[in-house]
Amino acid sequence: MAIQARRERERAERERLIVTAARELAEAEGWDAVTTRRLAAEIEYSQPVLYSHFKGKDAIMAAVAVQGCADLAAELRQARTAAPGTREAPAAVAGTYTSFARRRPALYDAMFTHLVDLPFATEEAPAPLREAFGELLAVVEPITAEGEEPGLLTETFWAALHGLVMLMRSGRLPEEAHDRRLALLIAHFTGN
């Protein structure tokens, strides 16, 4: 049993190493630089070892996306719980969400712009994806008006944040108005 447990730990550690290397390489040079050959060289394992853990780059990117959602959920939870009240929480979470996307563009791309083989918005979605959405829902639900669907309103809130992030990144919206845009979004969303 001890040998099997050690092998499982070593396998999990190799997977973490692969995911971390892919994430760091993508942040430094973009996702085009992330290849199985390059990752194998970075972590000093052969390509067959990578393929014994992941089917290919898409599967690695999906693992990075799951890890990124866990990170995002933790940051959103911290922002939500640190907010002084339910009316302030959406602004705190919105600022944290857009800050996360701006600080970690390659990670954000793996999570929300690249096609990855992950189920979203279903019970089969990995827990970190559900947790990140749950943090958005936790700030929207208390301000949802009677008769509105909290889930749909949360999806709309998320879509607005994602749209702001992507339009700024592409240069279609100027950076300097970001805080004012967020304030407008929150004011209209919360009715303040």
PDB file of C-alpha atoms in Angstrom:
ATOM      1  CA  MET A   1       0.000   0.000   0.000  1.00  0.00           C
ATOM      2  CA  ALA A   2       2.794   2.438   0.857  1.00  0.00           C
ATOM      3  CA  ILE A   3       4.368   2.043  -2.580  1.00  0.00           C
ATOM      4  CA  GLN A   4       1.024   2.697  -4.297  1.00  0.00           C
ATOM      5  CA  ALA A   5       0.429   5.809  -2.154  1.00  0.00           C
ATOM      6  CA  ARG A   6       3.903   7.116  -3.000  1.00  0.00           C
ATOM      7  CA  ARG A   7       3.303   6.549  -6.724  1.00  0.00           C
ATOM      8  CA  GLU A   8      -0.013   8.398  -6.528  1.00  0.00           C
ATOM      9  CA  ARG A   9       1.673  11.325  -4.740  1.00  0.00           C
ATOM     10  CA  GLU A  10       4.446  11.404  -7.350  1.00  0.00           C
ATOM     11  CA  ARG A  11       1.877  11.314 -10.162  1.00  0.00           C
ATOM     12  CA  ALA A  12      -0.120  14.166  -8.587  1.00  0.00           C
ATOM     13  CA  GLU A  13       3.097  16.149  -8.131  1.00  0.00           C
ATOM     14  CA  ARG A  14       4.052  15.646 -11.801  1.00  0.00           C
ATOM     15  CA  GLU A  15       0.581  16.828 -12.849  1.00  0.00           C
ATOM     16  CA  ARG A  16       0.940  19.947 -10.670  1.00  0.00           C
ATOM     17  CA  LEU A  17       4.371  20.547 -12.174  1.00  0.00           C
ATOM     18  CA  ILE A  18       3.014  20.258 -15.730  1.00  0.00           C
ATOM     19  CA  VAL A  19       0.076  22.584 -15.020  1.00  0.00           C
ATOM     20  CA  THR A  20       2.271  25.130 -13.245  1.00  0.00           C
ATOM     21  CA  ALA A  21       4.847  25.093 -16.052  1.00  0.00           C
ATOM     22  CA  ALA A  22       2.115  25.532 -18.685  1.00  0.00           C
ATOM     23  CA  ARG A  23       0.572  28.395 -16.750  1.00  0.00           C
ATOM     24  CA  GLU A  24       3.894  30.181 -16.247  1.00  0.00           C
ATOM     25  CA  LEU A  25       4.952  29.689 -19.852  1.00  0.00           C
ATOM     26  CA  ALA A  26       1.588  30.952 -21.133  1.00  0.00           C
ATOM     27  CA  GLU A  27       1.776  34.039 -18.913  1.00  0.00           C
ATOM     28  CA  ALA A  28       5.338  34.754 -20.043  1.00  0.00           C
ATOM     29  CA  GLU A  29       5.018  34.009 -23.768  1.00  0.00           C
ATOM     30  CA  GLY A  30       1.364  33.282 -24.601  1.00  0.00           C
ATOM     31  CA  TRP A  31      -0.480  30.028 -25.250  1.00  0.00           C
ATOM     32  CA  ASP A  32       1.150  29.555 -28.658  1.00  0.00           C
ATOM     33  CA  ALA A  33       4.435  28.943 -26.845  1.00  0.00           C
ATOM     34  CA  VAL A  34       2.914  26.126 -24.788  1.00  0.00           C
ATOM     35  CA  THR A  35       3.624  22.883 -26.601  1.00  0.00           C
ATOM     36  CA  THR A  36       4.124  19.421 -25.198  1.00  0.00           C
ATOM     37  CA  ARG A  37       7.698  19.467 -26.474  1.00  0.00           C
ATOM     38  CA  ARG A  38       8.403  22.772 -24.739  1.00  0.00           C
ATOM     39  CA  LEU A  39       6.697  21.671 -21.511  1.00  0.00           C
ATOM     40  CA  ALA A  40       8.630  18.413 -21.483  1.00  0.00           C
ATOM     41  CA  ALA A  41      11.868  20.400 -21.732  1.00  0.00           C
ATOM     42  CA  GLU A  42      10.738  22.859 -19.038  1.00  0.00           C
ATOM     43  CA  ILE A  43       9.886  20.179 -16.472  1.00  0.00           C
ATOM     44  CA  GLU A  44      12.672  17.807 -17.570  1.00  0.00           C
ATOM     45  CA  TYR A  45      10.425  14.869 -18.361  1.00  0.00           C
ATOM     46  CA  SER A  46       9.859  13.168 -21.712  1.00  0.00           C
ATOM     47  CA  GLN A  47       6.831  13.905 -23.865  1.00  0.00           C
ATOM     48  CA  PRO A  48       5.458  10.387 -23.222  1.00  0.00           C
ATOM     49  CA  VAL A  49       5.398  11.251 -19.508  1.00  0.00           C
ATOM     50  CA  LEU A  50       3.281  14.341 -20.305  1.00  0.00           C
ATOM     51  CA  TYR A  51       0.963  12.224 -22.441  1.00  0.00           C
ATOM     52  CA  SER A  52       0.602   9.731 -19.584  1.00  0.00           C
ATOM     53  CA  HIS A  53      -0.990  12.577 -17.599  1.00  0.00           C
ATOM     54  CA  PHE A  54      -2.758  14.624 -20.285  1.00  0.00           C
ATOM     55  CA  LYS A  55      -4.013  13.805 -23.801  1.00  0.00           C
ATOM     56  CA  GLY A  56      -2.399  16.946 -25.152  1.00  0.00           C
ATOM     57  CA  LYS A  57      -2.231  20.719 -24.913  1.00  0.00           C
ATOM     58  CA  ASP A  58      -6.017  21.118 -24.756  1.00  0.00           C
ATOM     59  CA  ALA A  59      -6.238  18.857 -21.719  1.00  0.00           C
ATOM     60  CA  ILE A  60      -3.398  20.767 -20.057  1.00  0.00           C
ATOM     61  CA  MET A  61      -5.168  24.046 -20.808  1.00  0.00           C
ATOM     62  CA  ALA A  62      -8.361  22.646 -19.262  1.00  0.00           C
ATOM     63  CA  ALA A  63      -6.429  21.729 -16.105  1.00  0.00           C
ATOM     64  CA  VAL A  64      -4.986  25.256 -16.026  1.00  0.00           C
ATOM     65  CA  ALA A  65      -8.522  26.646 -16.413  1.00  0.00           C
ATOM     66  CA  VAL A  66      -9.787  24.591 -13.469  1.00  0.00           C
ATOM     67  CA  GLN A  67      -6.877  25.777 -11.336  1.00  0.00           C
ATOM     68  CA  GLY A  68      -7.505  29.350 -12.444  1.00  0.00           C
ATOM     69  CA  CYS A  69     -11.170  29.114 -11.459  1.00  0.00           C
ATOM     70  CA  ALA A  70     -10.104  27.937  -8.003  1.00  0.00           C
ATOM     71  CA  ASP A  71      -7.814  30.968  -7.723  1.00  0.00           C
ATOM     72  CA  LEU A  72     -10.547  33.294  -8.975  1.00  0.00           C
ATOM     73  CA  ALA A  73     -13.105  31.834  -6.560  1.00  0.00           C
ATOM     74  CA  ALA A  74     -10.730  32.418  -3.642  1.00  0.00           C
ATOM     75  CA  GLU A  75     -10.094  36.035  -4.658  1.00  0.00           C
ATOM     76  CA  LEU A  76     -13.799  36.718  -5.214  1.00  0.00           C
ATOM     77  CA  ARG A  77     -14.687  35.125  -1.857  1.00  0.00           C
ATOM     78  CA  GLN A  78     -12.139  37.310  -0.102  1.00  0.00           C
ATOM     79  CA  ALA A  79     -13.510  40.445  -1.791  1.00  0.00           C
ATOM     80  CA  ARG A  80     -17.114  39.491  -1.052  1.00  0.00           C
ATOM     81  CA  THR A  81     -16.544  38.689   2.607  1.00  0.00           C
ATOM     82  CA  ALA A  82     -14.411  41.799   3.158  1.00  0.00           C
ATOM     83  CA  ALA A  83     -17.140  44.089   1.756  1.00  0.00           C
ATOM     84  CA  PRO A  84     -18.994  45.988   4.490  1.00  0.00           C
ATOM     85  CA  GLY A  85     -22.449  45.003   3.218  1.00  0.00           C
ATOM     86  CA  THR A  86     -24.556  43.379   0.507  1.00  0.00           C
ATOM     87  CA  ARG A  87     -24.801  46.647  -1.458  1.00  0.00           C
ATOM     88  CA  GLU A  88     -20.998  47.087  -1.490  1.00  0.00           C
ATOM     89  CA  ALA A  89     -20.180  43.453  -2.270  1.00  0.00           C
ATOM     90  CA  PRO A  90     -20.972  43.605  -6.017  1.00  0.00           C
ATOM     91  CA  ALA A  91     -18.540  46.492  -6.498  1.00  0.00           C
ATOM     92  CA  ALA A  92     -15.813  44.687  -4.552  1.00  0.00           C
ATOM     93  CA  VAL A  93     -16.322  41.489  -6.520  1.00  0.00           C
ATOM     94  CA  ALA A  94     -16.517  43.316  -9.871  1.00  0.00           C
ATOM     95  CA  GLY A  95     -13.246  45.119  -9.162  1.00  0.00           C
ATOM     96  CA  THR A  96     -11.576  41.891  -8.094  1.00  0.00           C
ATOM     97  CA  TYR A  97     -12.856  40.004 -11.147  1.00  0.00           C
ATOM     98  CA  THR A  98     -11.586  42.581 -13.634  1.00  0.00           C
ATOM     99  CA  SER A  99      -8.313  42.960 -11.753  1.00  0.00           C
ATOM    100  CA  PHE A 100      -7.775  39.188 -11.886  1.00  0.00           C
ATOM    101  CA  ALA A 101      -8.404  39.158 -15.651  1.00  0.00           C
ATOM    102  CA  ARG A 102      -6.053  42.078 -16.216  1.00  0.00           C
ATOM    103  CA  ARG A 103      -3.238  40.676 -14.015  1.00  0.00           C
ATOM    104  CA  ARG A 104      -3.400  37.162 -15.487  1.00  0.00           C
ATOM    105  CA  PRO A 105      -4.424  37.458 -19.135  1.00  0.00           C
ATOM    106  CA  ALA A 106      -3.190  34.043 -20.300  1.00  0.00           C
ATOM    107  CA  LEU A 107      -4.802  32.305 -17.345  1.00  0.00           C
ATOM    108  CA  TYR A 108      -8.036  34.212 -17.971  1.00  0.00           C
ATOM    109  CA  ASP A 109      -7.908  33.174 -21.637  1.00  0.00           C
ATOM    110  CA  ALA A 110      -7.604  29.501 -20.652  1.00  0.00           C
ATOM    111  CA  MET A 111     -10.576  29.931 -18.343  1.00  0.00           C
ATOM    112  CA  PHE A 112     -12.939  31.940 -20.519  1.00  0.00           C
ATOM    113  CA  THR A 113     -11.806  32.595 -24.087  1.00  0.00           C
ATOM    114  CA  HIS A 114     -10.082  29.472 -25.412  1.00  0.00           C
ATOM    115  CA  LEU A 115     -12.156  26.449 -26.256  1.00  0.00           C
ATOM    116  CA  VAL A 116     -11.483  23.895 -23.538  1.00  0.00           C
ATOM    117  CA  ASP A 117     -13.152  20.570 -22.941  1.00  0.00           C
ATOM    118  CA  LEU A 118     -14.875  21.479 -19.688  1.00  0.00           C
ATOM    119  CA  PRO A 119     -18.571  21.430 -18.913  1.00  0.00           C
ATOM    120  CA  PHE A 120     -19.791  24.862 -17.830  1.00  0.00           C
ATOM    121  CA  ALA A 121     -23.133  25.633 -16.191  1.00  0.00           C
ATOM    122  CA  THR A 122     -23.938  22.005 -15.446  1.00  0.00           C
ATOM    123  CA  GLU A 123     -23.731  19.761 -12.408  1.00  0.00           C
ATOM    124  CA  GLU A 124     -20.832  17.985 -14.147  1.00  0.00           C
ATOM    125  CA  ALA A 125     -18.726  21.157 -14.095  1.00  0.00           C
ATOM    126  CA  PRO A 126     -15.646  20.785 -11.906  1.00  0.00           C
ATOM    127  CA  ALA A 127     -16.118  22.190  -8.408  1.00  0.00           C
ATOM    128  CA  PRO A 128     -13.796  25.203  -8.924  1.00  0.00           C
ATOM    129  CA  LEU A 129     -15.915  26.392 -11.880  1.00  0.00           C
ATOM    130  CA  ARG A 130     -19.089  26.107  -9.801  1.00  0.00           C
ATOM    131  CA  GLU A 131     -17.380  27.852  -6.868  1.00  0.00           C
ATOM    132  CA  ALA A 132     -16.258  30.827  -8.967  1.00  0.00           C
ATOM    133  CA  PHE A 133     -19.765  31.242 -10.377  1.00  0.00           C
ATOM    134  CA  GLY A 134     -21.116  30.741  -6.852  1.00  0.00           C
ATOM    135  CA  GLU A 135     -19.138  33.721  -5.623  1.00  0.00           C
ATOM    136  CA  LEU A 136     -20.707  35.898  -8.316  1.00  0.00           C
ATOM    137  CA  LEU A 137     -24.123  34.497  -7.431  1.00  0.00           C
ATOM    138  CA  ALA A 138     -23.520  35.242  -3.747  1.00  0.00           C
ATOM    139  CA  VAL A 139     -23.304  38.983  -4.453  1.00  0.00           C
ATOM    140  CA  VAL A 140     -26.104  39.098  -7.017  1.00  0.00           C
ATOM    141  CA  GLU A 141     -28.699  37.009  -5.208  1.00  0.00           C
ATOM    142  CA  PRO A 142     -29.227  39.458  -2.310  1.00  0.00           C
ATOM    143  CA  ILE A 143     -29.912  42.328  -4.721  1.00  0.00           C
ATOM    144  CA  THR A 144     -32.156  40.350  -7.064  1.00  0.00           C
ATOM    145  CA  ALA A 145     -35.625  41.851  -7.339  1.00  0.00           C
ATOM    146  CA  GLU A 146     -38.709  39.761  -6.773  1.00  0.00           C
ATOM    147  CA  GLY A 147     -39.589  37.796  -9.883  1.00  0.00           C
ATOM    148  CA  GLU A 148     -36.050  37.907 -11.310  1.00  0.00           C
ATOM    149  CA  GLU A 149     -33.996  34.757 -11.695  1.00  0.00           C
ATOM    150  CA  PRO A 150     -30.777  35.055  -9.650  1.00  0.00           C
ATOM    151  CA  GLY A 151     -28.899  32.640 -11.927  1.00  0.00           C
ATOM    152  CA  LEU A 152     -29.748  34.537 -15.101  1.00  0.00           C
ATOM    153  CA  LEU A 153     -29.005  37.865 -13.469  1.00  0.00           C
ATOM    154  CA  THR A 154     -25.643  36.487 -12.318  1.00  0.00           C
ATOM    155  CA  GLU A 155     -24.867  35.297 -15.838  1.00  0.00           C
ATOM    156  CA  THR A 156     -25.673  38.786 -17.112  1.00  0.00           C
ATOM    157  CA  PHE A 157     -23.428  40.375 -14.453  1.00  0.00           C
ATOM    158  CA  TRP A 158     -20.616  37.976 -15.381  1.00  0.00           C
ATOM    159  CA  ALA A 159     -21.113  38.656 -19.108  1.00  0.00           C
ATOM    160  CA  ALA A 160     -20.901  42.414 -18.490  1.00  0.00           C
ATOM    161  CA  LEU A 161     -17.637  42.024 -16.541  1.00  0.00           C
ATOM    162  CA  HIS A 162     -16.193  39.693 -19.182  1.00  0.00           C
ATOM    163  CA  GLY A 163     -17.200  42.084 -21.948  1.00  0.00           C
ATOM    164  CA  LEU A 164     -15.519  45.029 -20.228  1.00  0.00           C
ATOM    165  CA  VAL A 165     -12.340  43.003 -19.747  1.00  0.00           C
ATOM    166  CA  MET A 166     -12.195  41.819 -23.346  1.00  0.00           C
ATOM    167  CA  LEU A 167     -13.066  45.181 -24.890  1.00  0.00           C
ATOM    168  CA  MET A 168     -10.345  46.900 -22.854  1.00  0.00           C
ATOM    169  CA  ARG A 169      -7.789  44.222 -23.679  1.00  0.00           C
ATOM    170  CA  SER A 170      -8.486  44.605 -27.379  1.00  0.00           C
ATOM    171  CA  GLY A 171      -8.116  48.392 -27.158  1.00  0.00           C
ATOM    172  CA  ARG A 172     -11.725  49.060 -28.065  1.00  0.00           C
ATOM    173  CA  LEU A 173     -12.433  50.698 -24.706  1.00  0.00           C
ATOM    174  CA  PRO A 174      -9.893  53.066 -23.159  1.00  0.00           C
ATOM    175  CA  GLU A 175      -8.314  51.893 -19.896  1.00  0.00           C
ATOM    176  CA  GLU A 176      -8.647  55.243 -18.155  1.00  0.00           C
ATOM    177  CA  ALA A 177     -12.447  54.986 -17.962  1.00  0.00           C
ATOM    178  CA  HIS A 178     -12.476  51.482 -16.442  1.00  0.00           C
ATOM    179  CA  ASP A 179     -13.307  52.515 -12.879  1.00  0.00           C
ATOM    180  CA  ARG A 180     -16.117  54.793 -14.077  1.00  0.00           C
ATOM    181  CA  ARG A 181     -17.551  52.001 -16.223  1.00  0.00           C
ATOM    182  CA  LEU A 182     -17.526  49.616 -13.270  1.00  0.00           C
ATOM    183  CA  ALA A 183     -19.196  52.241 -11.091  1.00  0.00           C
ATOM    184  CA  LEU A 184     -21.929  52.737 -13.711  1.00  0.00           C
ATOM    185  CA  LEU A 185     -22.469  48.995 -14.042  1.00  0.00           C
ATOM    186  CA  ILE A 186     -22.750  48.520 -10.292  1.00  0.00           C
ATOM    187  CA  ALA A 187     -25.013  51.558  -9.837  1.00  0.00           C
ATOM    188  CA  HIS A 188     -27.465  50.282 -12.416  1.00  0.00           C
ATOM    189  CA  PHE A 189     -27.167  46.701 -11.249  1.00  0.00           C
ATOM    190  CA  THR A 190     -27.803  47.469  -7.600  1.00  0.00           C
ATOM    191  CA  GLY A 191     -30.263  50.310  -8.157  1.00  0.00           C
ATOM    192  CA  ASN A 192     -28.014  52.799  -6.312  1.00  0.00           C
TER     193      ASN A 192
END
